[in-house]
Coordinates of N, CA and C in Angstrom, one line a residue:
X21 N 0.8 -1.2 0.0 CA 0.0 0.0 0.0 C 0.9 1.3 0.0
X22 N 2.0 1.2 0.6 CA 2.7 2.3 0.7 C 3.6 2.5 -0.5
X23 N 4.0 1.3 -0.9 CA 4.6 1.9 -2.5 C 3.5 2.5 -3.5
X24 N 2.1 1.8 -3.3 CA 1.2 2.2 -4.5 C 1.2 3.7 -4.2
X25 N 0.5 3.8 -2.9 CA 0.8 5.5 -2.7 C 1.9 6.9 -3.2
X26 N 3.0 6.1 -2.6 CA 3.9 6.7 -3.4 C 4.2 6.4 -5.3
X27 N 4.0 5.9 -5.6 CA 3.8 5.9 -7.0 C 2.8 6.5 -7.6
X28 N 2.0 6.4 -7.0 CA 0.3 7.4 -7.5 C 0.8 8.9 -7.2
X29 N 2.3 9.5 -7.1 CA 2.6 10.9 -6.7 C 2.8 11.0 -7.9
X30 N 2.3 12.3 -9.1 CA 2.7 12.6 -9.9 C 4.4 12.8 -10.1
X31 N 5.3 12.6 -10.6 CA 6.7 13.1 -10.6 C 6.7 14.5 -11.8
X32 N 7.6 15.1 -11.2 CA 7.8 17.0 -11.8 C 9.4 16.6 -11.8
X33 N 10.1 17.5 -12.9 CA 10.9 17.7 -12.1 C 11.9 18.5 -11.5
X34 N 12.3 18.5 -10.8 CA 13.2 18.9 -9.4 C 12.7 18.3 -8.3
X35 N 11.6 17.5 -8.6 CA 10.7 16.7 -8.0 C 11.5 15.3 -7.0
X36 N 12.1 14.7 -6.2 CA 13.0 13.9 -5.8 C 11.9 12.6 -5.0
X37 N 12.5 11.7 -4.9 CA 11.9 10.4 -4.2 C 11.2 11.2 -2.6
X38 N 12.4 11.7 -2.0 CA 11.6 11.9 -0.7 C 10.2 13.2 -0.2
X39 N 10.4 14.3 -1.8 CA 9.1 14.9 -1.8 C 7.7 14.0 -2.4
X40 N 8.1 13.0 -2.7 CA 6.7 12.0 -3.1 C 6.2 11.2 -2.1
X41 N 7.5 10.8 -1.3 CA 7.2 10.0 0.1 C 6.6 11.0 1.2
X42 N 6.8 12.3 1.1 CA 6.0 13.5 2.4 C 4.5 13.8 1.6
X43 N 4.5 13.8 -0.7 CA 2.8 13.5 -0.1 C 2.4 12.9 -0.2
X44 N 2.8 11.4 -0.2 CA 1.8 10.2 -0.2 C 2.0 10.3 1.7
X45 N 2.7 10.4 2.2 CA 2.6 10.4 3.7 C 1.4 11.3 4.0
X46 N 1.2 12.3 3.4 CA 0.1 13.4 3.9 C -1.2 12.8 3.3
X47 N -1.3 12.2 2.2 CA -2.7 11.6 1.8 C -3.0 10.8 2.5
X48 N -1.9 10.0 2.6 CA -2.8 8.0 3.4 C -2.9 8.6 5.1
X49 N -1.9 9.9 5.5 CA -2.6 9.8 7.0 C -3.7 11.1 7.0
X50 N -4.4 11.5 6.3 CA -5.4 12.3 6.4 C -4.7 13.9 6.9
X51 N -3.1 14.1 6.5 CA -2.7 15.3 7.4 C -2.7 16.2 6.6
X52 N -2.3 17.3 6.9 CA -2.5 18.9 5.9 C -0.9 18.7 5.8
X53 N 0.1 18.2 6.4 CA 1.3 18.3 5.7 C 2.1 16.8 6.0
X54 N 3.6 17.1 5.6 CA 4.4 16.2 6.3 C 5.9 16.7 5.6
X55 N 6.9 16.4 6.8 CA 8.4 16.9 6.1 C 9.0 16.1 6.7
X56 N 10.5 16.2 6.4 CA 11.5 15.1 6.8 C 12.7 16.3 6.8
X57 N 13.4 16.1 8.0 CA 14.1 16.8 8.7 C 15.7 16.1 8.8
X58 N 16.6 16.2 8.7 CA 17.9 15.7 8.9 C 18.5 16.3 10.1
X59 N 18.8 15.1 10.6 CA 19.9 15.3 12.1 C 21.1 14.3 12.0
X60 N 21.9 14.4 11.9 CA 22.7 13.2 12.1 C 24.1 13.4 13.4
X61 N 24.4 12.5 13.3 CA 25.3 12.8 14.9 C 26.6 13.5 14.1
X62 N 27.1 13.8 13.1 CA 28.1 14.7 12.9 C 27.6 15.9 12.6
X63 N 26.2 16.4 12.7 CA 26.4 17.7 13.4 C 25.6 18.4 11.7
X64 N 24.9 17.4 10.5 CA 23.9 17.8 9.6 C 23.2 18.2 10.3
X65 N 22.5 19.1 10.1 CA 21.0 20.1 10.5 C 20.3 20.6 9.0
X66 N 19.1 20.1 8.9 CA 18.3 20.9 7.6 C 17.4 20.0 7.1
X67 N 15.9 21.0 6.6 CA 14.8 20.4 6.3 C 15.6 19.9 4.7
X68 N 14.8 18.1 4.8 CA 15.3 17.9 3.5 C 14.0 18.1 2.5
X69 N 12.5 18.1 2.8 CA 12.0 17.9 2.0 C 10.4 17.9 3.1
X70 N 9.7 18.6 2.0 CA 8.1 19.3 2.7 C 7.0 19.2 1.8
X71 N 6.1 18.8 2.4 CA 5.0 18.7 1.0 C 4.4 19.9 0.7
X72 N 4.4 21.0 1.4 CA 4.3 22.3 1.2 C 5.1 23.1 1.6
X73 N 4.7 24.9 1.4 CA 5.5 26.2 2.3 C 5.1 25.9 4.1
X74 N 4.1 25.6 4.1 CA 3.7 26.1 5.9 C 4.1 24.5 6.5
X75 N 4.8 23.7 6.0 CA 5.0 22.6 6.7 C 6.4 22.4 6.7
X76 N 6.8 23.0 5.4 CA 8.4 23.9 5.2 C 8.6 25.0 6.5
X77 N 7.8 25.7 6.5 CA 8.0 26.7 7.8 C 8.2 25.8 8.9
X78 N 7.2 24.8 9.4 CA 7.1 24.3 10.5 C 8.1 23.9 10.8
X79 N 9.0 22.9 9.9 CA 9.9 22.1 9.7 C 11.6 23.1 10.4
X80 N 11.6 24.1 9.8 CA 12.4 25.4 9.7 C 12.4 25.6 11.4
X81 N 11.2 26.2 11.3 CA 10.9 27.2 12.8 C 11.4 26.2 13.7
X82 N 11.6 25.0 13.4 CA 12.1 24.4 15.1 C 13.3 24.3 15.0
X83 N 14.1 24.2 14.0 CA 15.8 24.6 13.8 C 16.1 25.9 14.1
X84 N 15.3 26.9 13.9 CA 15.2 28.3 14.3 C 15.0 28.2 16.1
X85 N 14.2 27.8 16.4 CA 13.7 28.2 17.6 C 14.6 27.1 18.6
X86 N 15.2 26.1 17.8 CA 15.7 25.1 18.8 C 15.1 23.9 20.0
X87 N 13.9 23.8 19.5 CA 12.5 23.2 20.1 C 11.4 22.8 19.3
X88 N 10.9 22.0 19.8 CA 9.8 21.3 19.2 C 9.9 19.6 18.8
X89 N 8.5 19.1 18.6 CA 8.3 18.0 18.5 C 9.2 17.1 17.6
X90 N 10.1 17.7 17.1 CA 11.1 17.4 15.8 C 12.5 16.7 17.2
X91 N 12.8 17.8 17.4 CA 14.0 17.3 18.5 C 13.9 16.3 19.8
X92 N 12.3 16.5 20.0 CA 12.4 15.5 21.5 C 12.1 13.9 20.3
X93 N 11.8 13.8 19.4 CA 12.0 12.5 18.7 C 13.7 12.0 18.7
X94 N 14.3 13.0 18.1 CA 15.2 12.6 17.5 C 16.2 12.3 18.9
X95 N 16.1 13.0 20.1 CA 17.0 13.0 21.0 C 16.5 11.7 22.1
X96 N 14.9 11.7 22.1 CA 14.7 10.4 22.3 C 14.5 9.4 22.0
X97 N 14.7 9.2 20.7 CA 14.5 8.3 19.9 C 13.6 7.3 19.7
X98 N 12.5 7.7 20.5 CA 10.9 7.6 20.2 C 10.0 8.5 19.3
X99 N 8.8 8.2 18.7 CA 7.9 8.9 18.0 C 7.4 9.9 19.3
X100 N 6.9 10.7 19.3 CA 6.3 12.3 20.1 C 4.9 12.0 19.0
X101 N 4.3 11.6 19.7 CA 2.6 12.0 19.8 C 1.9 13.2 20.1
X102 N 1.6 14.3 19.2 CA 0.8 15.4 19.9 C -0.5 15.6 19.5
X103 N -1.8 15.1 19.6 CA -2.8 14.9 19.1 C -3.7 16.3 19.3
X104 N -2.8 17.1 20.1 CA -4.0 18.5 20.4 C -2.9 19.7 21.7
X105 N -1.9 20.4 20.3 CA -0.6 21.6 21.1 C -1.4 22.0 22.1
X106 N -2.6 22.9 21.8 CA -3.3 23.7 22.5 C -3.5 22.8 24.1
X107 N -3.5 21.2 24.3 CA -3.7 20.9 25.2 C -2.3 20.5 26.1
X108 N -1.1 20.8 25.6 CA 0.2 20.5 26.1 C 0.6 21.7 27.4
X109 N 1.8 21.1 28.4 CA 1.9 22.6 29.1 C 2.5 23.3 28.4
X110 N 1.9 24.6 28.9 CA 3.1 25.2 28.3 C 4.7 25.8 28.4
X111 N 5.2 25.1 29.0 CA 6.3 24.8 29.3 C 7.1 24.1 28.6
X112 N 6.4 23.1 27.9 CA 6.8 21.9 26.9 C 7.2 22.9 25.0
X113 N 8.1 23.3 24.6 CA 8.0 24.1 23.4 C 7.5 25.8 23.6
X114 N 7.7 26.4 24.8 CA 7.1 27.8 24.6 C 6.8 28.5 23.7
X115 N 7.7 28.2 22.9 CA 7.9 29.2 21.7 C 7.7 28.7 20.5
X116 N 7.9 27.3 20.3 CA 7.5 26.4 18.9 C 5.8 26.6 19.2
X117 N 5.4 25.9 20.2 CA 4.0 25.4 20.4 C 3.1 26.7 20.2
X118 N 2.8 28.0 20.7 CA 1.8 29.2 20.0 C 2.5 29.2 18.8
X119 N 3.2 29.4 18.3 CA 3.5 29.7 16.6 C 3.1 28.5 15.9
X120 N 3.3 27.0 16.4 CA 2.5 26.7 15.1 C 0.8 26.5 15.4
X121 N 0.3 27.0 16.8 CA -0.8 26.9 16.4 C -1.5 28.4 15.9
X122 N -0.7 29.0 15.9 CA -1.3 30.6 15.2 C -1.2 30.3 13.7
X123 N -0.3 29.4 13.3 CA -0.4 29.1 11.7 C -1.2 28.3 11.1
X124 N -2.3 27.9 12.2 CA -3.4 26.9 12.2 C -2.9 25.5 12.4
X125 N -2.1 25.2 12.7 CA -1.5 23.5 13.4 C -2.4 23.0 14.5
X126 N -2.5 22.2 14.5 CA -3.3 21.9 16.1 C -2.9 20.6 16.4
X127 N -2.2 19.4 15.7 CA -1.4 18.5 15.9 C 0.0 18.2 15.1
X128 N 0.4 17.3 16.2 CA 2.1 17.0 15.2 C 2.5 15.6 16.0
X129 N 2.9 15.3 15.0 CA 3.5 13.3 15.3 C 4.9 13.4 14.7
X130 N 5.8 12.6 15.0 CA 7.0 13.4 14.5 C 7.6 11.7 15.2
X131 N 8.1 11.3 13.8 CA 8.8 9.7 14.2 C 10.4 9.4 13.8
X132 N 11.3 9.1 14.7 CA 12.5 9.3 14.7 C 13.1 8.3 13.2
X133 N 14.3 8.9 12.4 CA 14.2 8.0 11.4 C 15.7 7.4 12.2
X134 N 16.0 6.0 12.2 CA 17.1 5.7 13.0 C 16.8 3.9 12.7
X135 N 18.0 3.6 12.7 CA 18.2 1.9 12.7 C 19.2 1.6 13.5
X136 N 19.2 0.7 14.6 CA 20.1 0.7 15.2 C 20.7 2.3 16.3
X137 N 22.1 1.9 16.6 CA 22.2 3.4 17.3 C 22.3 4.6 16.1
X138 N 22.4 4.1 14.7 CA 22.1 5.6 13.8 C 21.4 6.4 14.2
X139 N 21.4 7.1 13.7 CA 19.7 8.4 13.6 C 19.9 9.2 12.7
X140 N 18.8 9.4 11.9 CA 19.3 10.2 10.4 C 18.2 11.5 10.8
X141 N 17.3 11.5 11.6 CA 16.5 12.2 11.2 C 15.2 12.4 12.0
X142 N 14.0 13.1 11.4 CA 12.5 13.0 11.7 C 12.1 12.9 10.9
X143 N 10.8 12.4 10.5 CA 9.2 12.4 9.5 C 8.4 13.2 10.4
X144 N 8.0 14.6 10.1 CA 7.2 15.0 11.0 C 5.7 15.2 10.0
X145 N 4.3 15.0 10.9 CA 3.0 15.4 9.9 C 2.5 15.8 10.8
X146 N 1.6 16.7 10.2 CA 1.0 18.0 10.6 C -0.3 17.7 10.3
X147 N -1.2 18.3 11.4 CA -2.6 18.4 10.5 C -3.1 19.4 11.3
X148 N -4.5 19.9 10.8 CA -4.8 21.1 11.2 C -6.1 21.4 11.9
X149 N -6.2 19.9 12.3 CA -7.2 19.4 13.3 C -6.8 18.7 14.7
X150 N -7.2 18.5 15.7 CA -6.8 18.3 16.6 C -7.2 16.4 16.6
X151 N -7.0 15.0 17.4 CA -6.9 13.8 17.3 C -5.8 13.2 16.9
X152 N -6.0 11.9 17.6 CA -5.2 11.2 17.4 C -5.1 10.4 16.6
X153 N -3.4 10.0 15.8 CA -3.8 8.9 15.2 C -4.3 7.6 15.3
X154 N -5.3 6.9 14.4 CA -5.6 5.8 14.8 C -4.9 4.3 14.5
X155 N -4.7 3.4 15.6 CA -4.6 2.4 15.4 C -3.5 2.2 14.1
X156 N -4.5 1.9 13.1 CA -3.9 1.6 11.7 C -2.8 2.8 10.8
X157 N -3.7 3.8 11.4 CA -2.9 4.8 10.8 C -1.4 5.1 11.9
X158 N -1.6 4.8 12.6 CA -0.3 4.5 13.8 C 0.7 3.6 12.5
X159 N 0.5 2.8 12.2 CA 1.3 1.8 12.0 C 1.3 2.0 10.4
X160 N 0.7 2.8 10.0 CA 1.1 3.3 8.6 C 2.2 4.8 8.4
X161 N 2.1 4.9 9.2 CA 3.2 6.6 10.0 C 4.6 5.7 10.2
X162 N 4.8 4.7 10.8 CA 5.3 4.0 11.0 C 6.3 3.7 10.0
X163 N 5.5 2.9 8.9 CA 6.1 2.4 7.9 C 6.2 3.3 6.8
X164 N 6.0 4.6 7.0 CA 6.5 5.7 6.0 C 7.7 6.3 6.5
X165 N 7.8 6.2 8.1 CA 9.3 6.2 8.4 C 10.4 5.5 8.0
X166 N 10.2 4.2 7.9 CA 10.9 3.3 7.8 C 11.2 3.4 5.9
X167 N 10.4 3.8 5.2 CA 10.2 4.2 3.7 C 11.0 5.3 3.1
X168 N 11.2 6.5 4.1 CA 11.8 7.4 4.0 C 13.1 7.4 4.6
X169 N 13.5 6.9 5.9 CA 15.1 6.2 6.0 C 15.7 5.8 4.7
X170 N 15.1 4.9 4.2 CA 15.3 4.3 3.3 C 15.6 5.0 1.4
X171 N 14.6 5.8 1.8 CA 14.9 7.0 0.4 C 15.9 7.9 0.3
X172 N 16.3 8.7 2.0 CA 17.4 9.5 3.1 C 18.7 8.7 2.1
X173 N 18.6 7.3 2.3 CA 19.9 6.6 2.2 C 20.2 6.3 1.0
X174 N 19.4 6.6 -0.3 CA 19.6 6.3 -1.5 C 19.7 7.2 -2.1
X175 N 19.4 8.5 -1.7 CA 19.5 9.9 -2.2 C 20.9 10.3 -1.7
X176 N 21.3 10.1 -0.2 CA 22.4 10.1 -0.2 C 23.9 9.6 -0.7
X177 N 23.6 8.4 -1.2 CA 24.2 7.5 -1.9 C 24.5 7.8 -3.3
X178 N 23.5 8.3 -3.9 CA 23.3 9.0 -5.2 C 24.2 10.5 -5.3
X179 N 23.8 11.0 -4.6 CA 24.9 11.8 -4.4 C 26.4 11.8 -4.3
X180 N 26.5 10.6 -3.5 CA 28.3 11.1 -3.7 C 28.4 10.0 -5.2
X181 N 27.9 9.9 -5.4 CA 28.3 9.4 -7.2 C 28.7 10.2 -8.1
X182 N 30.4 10.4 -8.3 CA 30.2 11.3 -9.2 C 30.6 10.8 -10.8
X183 N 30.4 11.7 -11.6 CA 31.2 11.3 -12.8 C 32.2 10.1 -12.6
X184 N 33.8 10.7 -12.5 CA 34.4 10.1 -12.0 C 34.9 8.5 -11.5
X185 N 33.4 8.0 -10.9 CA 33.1 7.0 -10.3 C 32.9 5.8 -11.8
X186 N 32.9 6.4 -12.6 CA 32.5 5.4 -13.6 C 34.2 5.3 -14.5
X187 N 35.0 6.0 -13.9 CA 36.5 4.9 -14.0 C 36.6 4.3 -13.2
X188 N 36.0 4.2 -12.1 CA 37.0 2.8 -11.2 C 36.1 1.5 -11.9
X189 N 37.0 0.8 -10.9 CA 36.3 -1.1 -10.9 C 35.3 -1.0 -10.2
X190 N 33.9 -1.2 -11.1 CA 33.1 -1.1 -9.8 C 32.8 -2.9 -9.6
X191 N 33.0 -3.3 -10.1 CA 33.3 -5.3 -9.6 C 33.9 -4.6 -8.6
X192 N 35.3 -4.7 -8.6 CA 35.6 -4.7 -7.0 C 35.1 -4.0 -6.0
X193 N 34.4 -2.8 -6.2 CA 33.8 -2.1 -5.0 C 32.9 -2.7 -4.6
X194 N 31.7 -3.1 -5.3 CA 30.9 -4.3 -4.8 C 31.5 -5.4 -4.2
X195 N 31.9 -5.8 -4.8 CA 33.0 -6.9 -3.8 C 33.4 -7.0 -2.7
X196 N 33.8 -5.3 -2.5 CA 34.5 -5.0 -0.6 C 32.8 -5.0 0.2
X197 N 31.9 -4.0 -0.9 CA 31.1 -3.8 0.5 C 30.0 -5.1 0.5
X198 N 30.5 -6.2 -0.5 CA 29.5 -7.2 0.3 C 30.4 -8.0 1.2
X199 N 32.2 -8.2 0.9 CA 32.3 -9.0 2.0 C 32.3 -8.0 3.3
X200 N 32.1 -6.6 3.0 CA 31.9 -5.5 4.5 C 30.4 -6.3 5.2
X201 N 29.5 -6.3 4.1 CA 28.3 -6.9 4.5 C 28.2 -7.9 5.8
X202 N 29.1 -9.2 5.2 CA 28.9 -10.1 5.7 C 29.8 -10.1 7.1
X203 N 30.9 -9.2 6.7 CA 31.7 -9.2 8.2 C 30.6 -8.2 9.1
X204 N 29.8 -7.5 8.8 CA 28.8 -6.8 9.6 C 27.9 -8.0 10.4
X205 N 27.0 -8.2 9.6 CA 25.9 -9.3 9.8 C 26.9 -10.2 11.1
X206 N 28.2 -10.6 10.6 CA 28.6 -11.5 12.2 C 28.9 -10.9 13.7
X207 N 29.6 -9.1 13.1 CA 29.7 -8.9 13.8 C 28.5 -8.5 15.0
X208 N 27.2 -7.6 14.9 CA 25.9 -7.7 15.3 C 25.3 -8.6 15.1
X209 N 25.1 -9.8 14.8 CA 24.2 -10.9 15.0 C 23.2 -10.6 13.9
X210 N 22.9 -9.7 13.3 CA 21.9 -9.9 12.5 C 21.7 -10.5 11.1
X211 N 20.8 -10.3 10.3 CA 20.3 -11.0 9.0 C 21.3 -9.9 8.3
X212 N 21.4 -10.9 7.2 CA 22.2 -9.9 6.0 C 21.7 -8.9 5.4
X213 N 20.5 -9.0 5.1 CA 19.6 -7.7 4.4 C 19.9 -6.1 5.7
X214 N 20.0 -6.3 6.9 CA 20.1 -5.7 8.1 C 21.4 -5.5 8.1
X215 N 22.2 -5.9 7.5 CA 23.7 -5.7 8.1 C 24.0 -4.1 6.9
X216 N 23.2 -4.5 6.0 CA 23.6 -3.7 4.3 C 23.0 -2.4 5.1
X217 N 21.6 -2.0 5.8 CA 20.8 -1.2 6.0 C 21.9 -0.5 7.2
X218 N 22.2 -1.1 8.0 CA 23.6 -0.4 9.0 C 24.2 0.3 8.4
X219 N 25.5 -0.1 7.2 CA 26.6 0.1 6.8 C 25.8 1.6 6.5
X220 N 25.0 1.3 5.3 CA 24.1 2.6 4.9 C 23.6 3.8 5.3
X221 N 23.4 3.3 6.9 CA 23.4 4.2 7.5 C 24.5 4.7 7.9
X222 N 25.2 4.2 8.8 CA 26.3 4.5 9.1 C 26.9 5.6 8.6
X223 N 27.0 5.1 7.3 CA 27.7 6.3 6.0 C 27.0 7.2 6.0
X224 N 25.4 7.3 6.0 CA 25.0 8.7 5.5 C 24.8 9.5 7.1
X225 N 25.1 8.8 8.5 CA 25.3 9.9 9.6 C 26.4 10.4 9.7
X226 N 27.4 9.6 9.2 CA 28.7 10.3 9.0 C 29.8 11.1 8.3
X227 N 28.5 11.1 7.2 CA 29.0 12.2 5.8 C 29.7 11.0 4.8
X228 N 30.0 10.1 4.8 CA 31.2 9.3 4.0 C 30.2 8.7 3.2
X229 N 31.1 7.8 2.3 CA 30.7 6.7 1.4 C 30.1 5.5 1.8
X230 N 29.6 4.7 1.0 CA 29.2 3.5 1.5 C 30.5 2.6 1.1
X231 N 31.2 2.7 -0.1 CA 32.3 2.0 -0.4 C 33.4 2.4 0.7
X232 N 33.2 3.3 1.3 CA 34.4 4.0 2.3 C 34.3 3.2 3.1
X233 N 33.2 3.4 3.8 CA 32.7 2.3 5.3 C 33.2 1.1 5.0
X234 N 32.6 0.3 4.0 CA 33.2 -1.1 3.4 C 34.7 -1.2 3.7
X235 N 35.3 -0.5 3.0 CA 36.7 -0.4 2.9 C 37.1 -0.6 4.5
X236 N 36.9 0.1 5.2 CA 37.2 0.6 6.9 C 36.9 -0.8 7.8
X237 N 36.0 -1.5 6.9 CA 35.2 -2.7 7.6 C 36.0 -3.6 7.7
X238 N 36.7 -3.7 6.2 CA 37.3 -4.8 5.4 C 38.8 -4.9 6.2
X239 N 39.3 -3.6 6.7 CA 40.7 -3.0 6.8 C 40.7 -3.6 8.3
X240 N 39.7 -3.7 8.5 CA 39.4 -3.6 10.5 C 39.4 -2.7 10.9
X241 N 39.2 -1.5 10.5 CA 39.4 -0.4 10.9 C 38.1 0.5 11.3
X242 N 36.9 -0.5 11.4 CA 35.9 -0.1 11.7 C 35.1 -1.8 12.1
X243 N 34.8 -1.6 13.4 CA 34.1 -3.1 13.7 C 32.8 -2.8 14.6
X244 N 31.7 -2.4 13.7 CA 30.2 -2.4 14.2 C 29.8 -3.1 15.6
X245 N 30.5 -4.0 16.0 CA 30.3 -4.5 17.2 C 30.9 -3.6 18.0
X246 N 32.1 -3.1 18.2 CA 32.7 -2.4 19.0 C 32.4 -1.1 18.8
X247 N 32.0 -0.5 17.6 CA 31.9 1.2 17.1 C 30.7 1.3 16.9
X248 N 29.6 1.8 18.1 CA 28.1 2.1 17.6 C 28.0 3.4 17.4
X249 N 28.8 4.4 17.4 CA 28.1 5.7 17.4 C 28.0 6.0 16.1

């Protein structure tokens, strides 16, 4: 359901994967917006992508203000449920919380994007009614997080591709980062498909390559068991 969604987004372009995932996110959860925010532990800060201007604002104003439902996700690395600002103390966001409800906000859900100890980020959605999500729509919020991590990491990846890249061997670069793969997967215990989504990460909280990290893996110079940050 969530790919059809996203596919049913017309594409424009300058139009990118993760502005189609914020509006198919806003259609299937009934919200007036949704953005995706970048944090990563070397110290990125910036809205990557908003389904509109006032959700673009929203997104902004709490990098501006240094507060809001955006940061206590990402610092706690739980989702922040706000089904109704107007009913929060006000203590909790002074200064985020009246400004977005003067811009007509009246809720905000805001789900940490992170695998493992990574953390790339927020999905924040907006709407301009007060309730909670429901049930199913919980668990569809959910997996548009986990949809957008995932777009974060391929957009990033896309990027450091440059020209260039198409002299080397790329047999052998594949080569390093799958046997990187497999020395991951033993080192954390986990499934292989899980070891690739680490490395991935990894690379895009720490600005580098995915062939870099590979390389670092391969060298011993990096052992996911011992190095979580």
């Amino acid at each position: 359901m969530i790919r059809d969604s996203i596919q049913a987004v017309p594409s424009s372009p300058g139009t990118g994967l993760l502005h189609r995932v914020v509006a198919a996110a806003t259609g299937a959860l009934a919200a007036s917006g949704a953005g995706v925010s970048v944090m990563t532990e070397s110290g990125e800060r910036g809205v990557y992508a908003a389904s509109d201007p006032l959700t673009e604002r929203m997104e902004e104003m709490q990098f501006v203000l240094g507060e809001g439902p955006c940061w206590d996700a990402f610092t706690l690395r739980r989702p922040v449920l706000v089904p109704d600002l107007d009913g929060e103390s006000p203590d909790r966001w002074p200064m985020y919380r009246p400004a977005a409800w003067d811009s007509g906000i009246r809720a905000v859900f805001s789900f940490p994007l992170q695998m493992g100890a990574m953390r790339l980020g927020v999905l924040d959605v907006f709407r301009r009614r007060t309730g909670s999500l429901a049930g199913e729509e919980l668990a569809t919020a959910l997996a548009f997080a986990e949809v957008t991590m995932t777009a974060l990491l391929d957009q990033h990846e896309e990027a450091g591709t440059g020209a260039a890249d198409g002299l080397l061997d790329a047999g052998e670069h594949r080569a390093e980062v799958f046997q990187a793969q497999g020395m991951v997967m033993v080192q954390l215990g986990v499934p292989i498909a899980e070891a690739m989504v680490r490395m991935r990460a990894y690379a895009f909280a720490h600005g580098r390559r995915l062939d870099e990290v590979a390389r670092d893996v391969v060298a011993r110079r990096l052992d996911f068991g011992r190095d979580r940050s």
